[in-house]
Short mmCIF file of C-alpha atoms in Angstrom, two decimals:
data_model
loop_
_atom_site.label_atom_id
_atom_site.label_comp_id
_atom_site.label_asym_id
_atom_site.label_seq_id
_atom_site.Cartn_x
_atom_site.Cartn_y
_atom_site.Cartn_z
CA UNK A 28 0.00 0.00 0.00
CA UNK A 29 1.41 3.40 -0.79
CA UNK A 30 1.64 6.24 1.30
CA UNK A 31 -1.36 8.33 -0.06
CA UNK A 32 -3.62 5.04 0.07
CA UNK A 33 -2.47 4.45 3.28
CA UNK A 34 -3.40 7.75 4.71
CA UNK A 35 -7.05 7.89 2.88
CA UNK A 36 -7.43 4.20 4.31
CA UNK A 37 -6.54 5.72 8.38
CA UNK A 38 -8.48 9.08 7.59
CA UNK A 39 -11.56 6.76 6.61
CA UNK A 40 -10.71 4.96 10.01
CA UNK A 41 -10.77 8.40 11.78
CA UNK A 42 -13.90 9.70 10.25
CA UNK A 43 -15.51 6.25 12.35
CA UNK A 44 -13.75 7.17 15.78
CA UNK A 45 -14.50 10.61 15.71
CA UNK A 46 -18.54 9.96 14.23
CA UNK A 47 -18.83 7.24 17.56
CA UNK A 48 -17.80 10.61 19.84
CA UNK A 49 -20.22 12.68 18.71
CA UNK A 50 -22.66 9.94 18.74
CA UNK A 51 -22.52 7.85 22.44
CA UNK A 52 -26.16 8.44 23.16
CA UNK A 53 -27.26 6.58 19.85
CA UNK A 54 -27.27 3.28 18.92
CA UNK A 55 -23.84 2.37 16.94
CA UNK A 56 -24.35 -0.33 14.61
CA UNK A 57 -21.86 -1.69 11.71
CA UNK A 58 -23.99 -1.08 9.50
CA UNK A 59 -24.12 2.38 10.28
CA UNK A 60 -20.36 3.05 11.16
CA UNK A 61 -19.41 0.82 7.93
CA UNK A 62 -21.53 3.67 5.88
CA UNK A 63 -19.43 6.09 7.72
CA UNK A 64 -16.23 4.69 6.27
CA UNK A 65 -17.49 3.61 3.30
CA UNK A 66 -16.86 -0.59 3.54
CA UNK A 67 -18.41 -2.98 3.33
CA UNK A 68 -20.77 -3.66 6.13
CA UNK A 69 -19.51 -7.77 5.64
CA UNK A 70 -15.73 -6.46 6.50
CA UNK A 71 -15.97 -3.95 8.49
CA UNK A 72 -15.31 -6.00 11.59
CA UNK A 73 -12.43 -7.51 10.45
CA UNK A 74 -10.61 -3.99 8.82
CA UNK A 75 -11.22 -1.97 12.21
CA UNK A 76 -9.55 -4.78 14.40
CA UNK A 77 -6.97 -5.69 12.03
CA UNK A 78 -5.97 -1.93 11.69
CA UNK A 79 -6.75 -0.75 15.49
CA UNK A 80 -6.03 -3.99 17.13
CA UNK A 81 -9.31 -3.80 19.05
CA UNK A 82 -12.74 -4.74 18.05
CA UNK A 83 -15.39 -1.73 17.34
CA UNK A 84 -17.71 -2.77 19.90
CA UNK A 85 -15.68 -3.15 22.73
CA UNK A 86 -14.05 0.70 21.69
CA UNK A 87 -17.62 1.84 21.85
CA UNK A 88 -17.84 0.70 24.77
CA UNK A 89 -14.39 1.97 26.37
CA UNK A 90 -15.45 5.12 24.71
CA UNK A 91 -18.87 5.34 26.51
CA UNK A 92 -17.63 4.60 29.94
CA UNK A 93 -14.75 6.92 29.47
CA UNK A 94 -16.87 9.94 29.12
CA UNK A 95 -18.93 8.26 31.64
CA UNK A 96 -15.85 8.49 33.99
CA UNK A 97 -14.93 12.12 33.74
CA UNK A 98 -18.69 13.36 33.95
CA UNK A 99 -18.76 11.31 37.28
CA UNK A 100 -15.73 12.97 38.83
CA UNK A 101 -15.74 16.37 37.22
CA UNK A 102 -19.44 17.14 36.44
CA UNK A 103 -22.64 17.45 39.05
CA UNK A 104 -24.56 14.85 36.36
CA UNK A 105 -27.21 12.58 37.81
CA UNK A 106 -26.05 8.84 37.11
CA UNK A 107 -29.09 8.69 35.01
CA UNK A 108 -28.61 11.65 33.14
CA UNK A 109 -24.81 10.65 32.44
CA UNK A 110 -25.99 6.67 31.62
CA UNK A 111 -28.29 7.79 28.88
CA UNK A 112 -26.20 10.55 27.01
CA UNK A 113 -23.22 7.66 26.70
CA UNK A 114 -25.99 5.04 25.12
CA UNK A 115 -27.38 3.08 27.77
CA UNK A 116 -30.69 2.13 28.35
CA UNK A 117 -30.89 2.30 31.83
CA UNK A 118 -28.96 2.95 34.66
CA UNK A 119 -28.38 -0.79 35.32
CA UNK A 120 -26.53 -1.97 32.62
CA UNK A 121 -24.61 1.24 32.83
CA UNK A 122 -23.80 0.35 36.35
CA UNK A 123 -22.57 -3.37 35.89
CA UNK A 124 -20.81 -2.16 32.91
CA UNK A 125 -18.71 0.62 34.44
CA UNK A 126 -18.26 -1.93 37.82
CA UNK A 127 -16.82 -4.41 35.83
CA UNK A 128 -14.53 -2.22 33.68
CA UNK A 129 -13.38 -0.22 36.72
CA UNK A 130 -14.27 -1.80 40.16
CA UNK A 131 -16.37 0.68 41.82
CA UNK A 132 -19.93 1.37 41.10
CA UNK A 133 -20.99 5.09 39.46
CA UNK A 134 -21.34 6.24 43.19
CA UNK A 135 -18.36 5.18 44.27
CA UNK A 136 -16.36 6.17 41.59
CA UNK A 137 -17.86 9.63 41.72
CA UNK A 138 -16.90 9.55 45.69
CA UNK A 139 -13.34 8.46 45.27
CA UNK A 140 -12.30 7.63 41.30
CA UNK A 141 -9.66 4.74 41.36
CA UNK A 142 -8.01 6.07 37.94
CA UNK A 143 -5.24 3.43 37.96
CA UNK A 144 -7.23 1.33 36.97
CA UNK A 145 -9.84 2.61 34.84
CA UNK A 146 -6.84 3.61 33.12
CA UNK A 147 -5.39 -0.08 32.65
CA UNK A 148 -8.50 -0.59 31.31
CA UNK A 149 -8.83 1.73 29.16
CA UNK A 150 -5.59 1.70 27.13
CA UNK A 151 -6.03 0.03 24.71
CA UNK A 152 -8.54 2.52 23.68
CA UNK A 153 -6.03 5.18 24.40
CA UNK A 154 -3.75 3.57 22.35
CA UNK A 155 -6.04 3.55 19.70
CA UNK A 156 -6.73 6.83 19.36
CA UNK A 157 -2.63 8.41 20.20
CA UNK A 158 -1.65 6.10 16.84
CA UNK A 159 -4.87 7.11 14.40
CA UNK A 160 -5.92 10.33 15.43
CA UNK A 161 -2.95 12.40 15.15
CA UNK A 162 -2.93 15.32 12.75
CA UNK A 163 -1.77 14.44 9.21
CA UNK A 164 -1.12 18.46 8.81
CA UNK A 165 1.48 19.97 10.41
CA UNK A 166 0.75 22.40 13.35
CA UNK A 167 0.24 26.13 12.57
CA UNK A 168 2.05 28.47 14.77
CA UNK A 169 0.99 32.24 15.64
CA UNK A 170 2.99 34.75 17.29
CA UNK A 171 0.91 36.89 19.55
CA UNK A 172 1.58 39.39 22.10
CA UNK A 173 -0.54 39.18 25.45
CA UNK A 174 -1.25 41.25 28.42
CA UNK A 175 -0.83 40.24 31.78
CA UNK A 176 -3.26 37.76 33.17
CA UNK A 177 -4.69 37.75 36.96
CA UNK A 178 -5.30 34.34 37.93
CA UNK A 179 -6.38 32.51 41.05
CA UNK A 180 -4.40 29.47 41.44
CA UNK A 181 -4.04 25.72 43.03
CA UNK A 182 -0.64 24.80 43.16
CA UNK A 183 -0.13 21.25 42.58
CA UNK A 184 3.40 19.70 43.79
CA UNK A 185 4.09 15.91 43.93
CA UNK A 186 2.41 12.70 42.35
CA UNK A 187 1.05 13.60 38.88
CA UNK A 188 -0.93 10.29 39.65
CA UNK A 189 -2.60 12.29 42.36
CA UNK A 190 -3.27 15.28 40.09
CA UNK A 191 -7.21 14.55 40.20
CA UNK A 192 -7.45 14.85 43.65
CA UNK A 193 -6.07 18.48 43.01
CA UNK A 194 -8.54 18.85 40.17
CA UNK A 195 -11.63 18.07 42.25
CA UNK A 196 -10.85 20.42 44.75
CA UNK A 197 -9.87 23.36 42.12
CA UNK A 198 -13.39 22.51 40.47
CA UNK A 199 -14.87 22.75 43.81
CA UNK A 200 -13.60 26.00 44.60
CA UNK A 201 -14.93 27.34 41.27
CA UNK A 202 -18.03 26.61 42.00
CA UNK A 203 -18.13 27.73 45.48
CA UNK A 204 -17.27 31.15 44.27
CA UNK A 205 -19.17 31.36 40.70
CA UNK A 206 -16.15 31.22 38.57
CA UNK A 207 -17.55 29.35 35.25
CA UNK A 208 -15.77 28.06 32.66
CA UNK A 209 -17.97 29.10 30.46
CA UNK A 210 -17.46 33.14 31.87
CA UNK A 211 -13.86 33.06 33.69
CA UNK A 212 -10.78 31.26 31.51
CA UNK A 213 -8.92 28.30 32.47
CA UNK A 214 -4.95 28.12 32.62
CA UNK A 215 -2.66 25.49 33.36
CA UNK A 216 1.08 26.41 33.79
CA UNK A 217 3.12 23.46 33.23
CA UNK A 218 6.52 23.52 34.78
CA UNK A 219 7.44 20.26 33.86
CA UNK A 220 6.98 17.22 31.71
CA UNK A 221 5.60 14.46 34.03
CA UNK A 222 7.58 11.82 32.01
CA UNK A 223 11.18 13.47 32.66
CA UNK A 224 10.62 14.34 36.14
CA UNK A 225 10.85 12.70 39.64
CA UNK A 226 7.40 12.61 40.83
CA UNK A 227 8.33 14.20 43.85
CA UNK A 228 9.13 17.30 42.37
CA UNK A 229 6.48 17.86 39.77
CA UNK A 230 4.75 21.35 39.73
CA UNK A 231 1.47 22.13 37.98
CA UNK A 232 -0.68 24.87 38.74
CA UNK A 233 -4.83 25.05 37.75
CA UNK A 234 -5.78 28.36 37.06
CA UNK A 235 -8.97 30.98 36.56
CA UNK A 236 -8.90 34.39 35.27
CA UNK A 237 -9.92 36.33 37.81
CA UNK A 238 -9.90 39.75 39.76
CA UNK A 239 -10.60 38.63 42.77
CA UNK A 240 -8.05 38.94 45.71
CA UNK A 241 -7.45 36.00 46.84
CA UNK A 242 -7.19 35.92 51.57
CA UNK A 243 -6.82 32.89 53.42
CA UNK A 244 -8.36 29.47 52.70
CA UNK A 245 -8.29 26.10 53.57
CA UNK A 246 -7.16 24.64 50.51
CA UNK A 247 -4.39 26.97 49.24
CA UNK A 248 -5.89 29.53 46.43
CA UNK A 249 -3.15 32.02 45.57
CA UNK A 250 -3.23 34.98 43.38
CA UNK A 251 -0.14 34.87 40.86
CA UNK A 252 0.28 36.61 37.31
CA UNK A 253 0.48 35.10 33.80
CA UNK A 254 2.95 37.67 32.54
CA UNK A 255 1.91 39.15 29.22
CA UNK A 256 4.36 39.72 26.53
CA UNK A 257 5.09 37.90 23.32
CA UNK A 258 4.26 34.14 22.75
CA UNK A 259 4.44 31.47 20.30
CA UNK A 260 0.63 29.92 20.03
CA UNK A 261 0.14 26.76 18.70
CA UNK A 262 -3.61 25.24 19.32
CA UNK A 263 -3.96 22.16 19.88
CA UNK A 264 -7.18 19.97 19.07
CA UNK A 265 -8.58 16.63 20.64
CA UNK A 266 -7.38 14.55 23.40
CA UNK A 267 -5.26 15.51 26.39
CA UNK A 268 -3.39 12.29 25.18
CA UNK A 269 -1.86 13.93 22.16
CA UNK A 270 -1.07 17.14 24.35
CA UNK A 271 2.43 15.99 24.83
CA UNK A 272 2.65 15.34 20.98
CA UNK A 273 1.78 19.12 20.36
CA UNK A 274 4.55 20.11 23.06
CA UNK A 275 7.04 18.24 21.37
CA UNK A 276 6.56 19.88 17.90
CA UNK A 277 6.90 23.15 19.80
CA UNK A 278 10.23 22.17 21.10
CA UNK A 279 11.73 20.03 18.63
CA UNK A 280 10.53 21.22 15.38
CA UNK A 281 9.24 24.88 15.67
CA UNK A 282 11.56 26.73 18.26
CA UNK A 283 14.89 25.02 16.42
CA UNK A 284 13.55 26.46 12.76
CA UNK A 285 12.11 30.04 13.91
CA UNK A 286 14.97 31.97 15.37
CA UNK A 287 13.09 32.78 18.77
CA UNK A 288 14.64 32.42 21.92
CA UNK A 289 12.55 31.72 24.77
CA UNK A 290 11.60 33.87 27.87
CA UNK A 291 11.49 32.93 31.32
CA UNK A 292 8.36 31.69 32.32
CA UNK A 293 6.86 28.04 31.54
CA UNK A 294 4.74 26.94 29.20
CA UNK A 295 1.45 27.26 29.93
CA UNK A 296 -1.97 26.09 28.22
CA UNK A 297 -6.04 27.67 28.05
CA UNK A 298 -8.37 25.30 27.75
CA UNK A 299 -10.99 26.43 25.02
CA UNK A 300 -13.21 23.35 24.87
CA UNK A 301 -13.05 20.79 27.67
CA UNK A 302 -13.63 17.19 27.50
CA UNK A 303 -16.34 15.77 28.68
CA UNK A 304 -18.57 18.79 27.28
CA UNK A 305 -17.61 18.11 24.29
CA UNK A 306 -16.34 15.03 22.17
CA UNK A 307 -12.98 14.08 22.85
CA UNK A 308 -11.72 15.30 19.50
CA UNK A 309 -13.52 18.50 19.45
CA UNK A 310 -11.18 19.52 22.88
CA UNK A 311 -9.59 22.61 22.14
CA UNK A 312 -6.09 23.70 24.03
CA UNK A 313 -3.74 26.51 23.15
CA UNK A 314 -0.34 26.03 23.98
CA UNK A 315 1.55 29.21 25.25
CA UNK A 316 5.44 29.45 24.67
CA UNK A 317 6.61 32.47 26.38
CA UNK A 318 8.92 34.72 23.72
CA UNK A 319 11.63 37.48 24.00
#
């Protein structure tokens, strides 16, 4: 197979994955998803596993209970409300499917998620989608110039693995003082890639744009400033998987070929579009490389 071929055979593969995101409340059927490739309905089966090395059905299904998985630990969703808009019938098969993917119940994932090993379970799924749905165009990057940017911050240090925990509370906080997504932008300033540093020293801080001055409070909001000033902008769509991928073009292939040199602050990332409120590959993130 030659190289063009071989890309219009994965983009046809990647027009199925992303039509089952935007589709987890309906029913999914070959012949449907076949039409959406265009094969035959009597193959289909066999191309998707052969190619993804998992079978449709059981991706649907990983695919359903991961969306399933972040509504229950990030969103107020009733367990009914989040079992029918990822395709179940009831809240009973939901529930003894997401127990036996992920040992806990809804409730008790939603109490205290166990995402080691939701995660095991989920990989191949992840896999899936890091190896077919990566951009096949390369990465546009704008220069902009920004102002400074008053944010209220939680500082996470330690454990990426525990980054949730930090998460939940952040979200928490948001809501306990009507700071919206939707109204008041999200930041993340990322001092260091999780994968080349001990865990013990990892730094991450969760961010909202906000005016307010920030006193005393249990949980350790601080006021800090995202400096304005020049910036290399490259945005990045669909999953936080591929995030790293994005990074690395910044670094590797951009910076090297543009001349820039780099100021002193990290990189840091607004979140346009979150997963779960949208489908996965309709997440928007743009990635902020602080210029000279």
């Amino acid at each position: 197979m030659n190289s063009v071929a071989a890309a219009h055979y994965q983009h046809r593969l990647c027009r199925v994955l992303e039509y089952i995101d935007t589709h987890l409340d309906e029913e999914l059927s070959v012949d449907r998803l076949s039409s959406v490739a265009a094969f035959s309905k009597f193959h289909f089966h066999r191309q998707f596993s052969e190619f993804s090395g998992i079978n449709v059905s059981k991706f649907i299904q990983l695919t359903r209970l991961n969306r399933a998985a972040y509504q229950l630990a990030y969103r107020d969703l009733a367990i009914t409300e989040i079992a029918l808009g990822c395709g179940y019938e009831n809240v009973e098969s939901f529930s003894r499917a997401f127990k036996k993917n992920t040992a806990q119940t809804p409730s008790e994932f939603r109490v205290q998620p166990q995402w080691h090993t939701w995660f095991n379970t989920y990989q191949s799924a992840r896999a899936l989608r890091m190896n077919h749905m990566i951009a096949s165009t390369t990465p546009q990057v704008n220069i902009i110039t920004t102002s400074d940017i008053k944010v209220a911050v939680l500082e996470h240090r330690g454990d990426p693995d525990m980054l949730d925990h930090s998460i939940r509370k952040f979200i928490a906080w948001r809501k306990q003082h009507q700071l919206p997504p939707g109204k008041f932008a999200t930041f993340n300033i990322a001092y260091h890639d999780p994968e080349t540093v001990e865990a013990g020293e990892y730094q991450f801080d969760l961010c909202v744009a906000t005016n307010m001055d920030i006193t005393g409070n249990t949980i350790g909001i601080v006021n800090k400033i995202i400096p304005g000033g020049r910036c290399a902008v490259l945005r990045h769509l669909g999953s936080d998987d591929l995030l790293r991928s994005s990074v690395h073009y910044l670094y590797s292939e951009w910076l090297p070929h543009s001349g820039e040199e780099l100021r002193d602050f990290p990189l840091y990332w607004q979140r346009v579009k979150f997963f779960p409120d949208v489908p996965e590959h309709e997440a928007v993130v743009d990635i902020f490389l602080p210029l000279k």
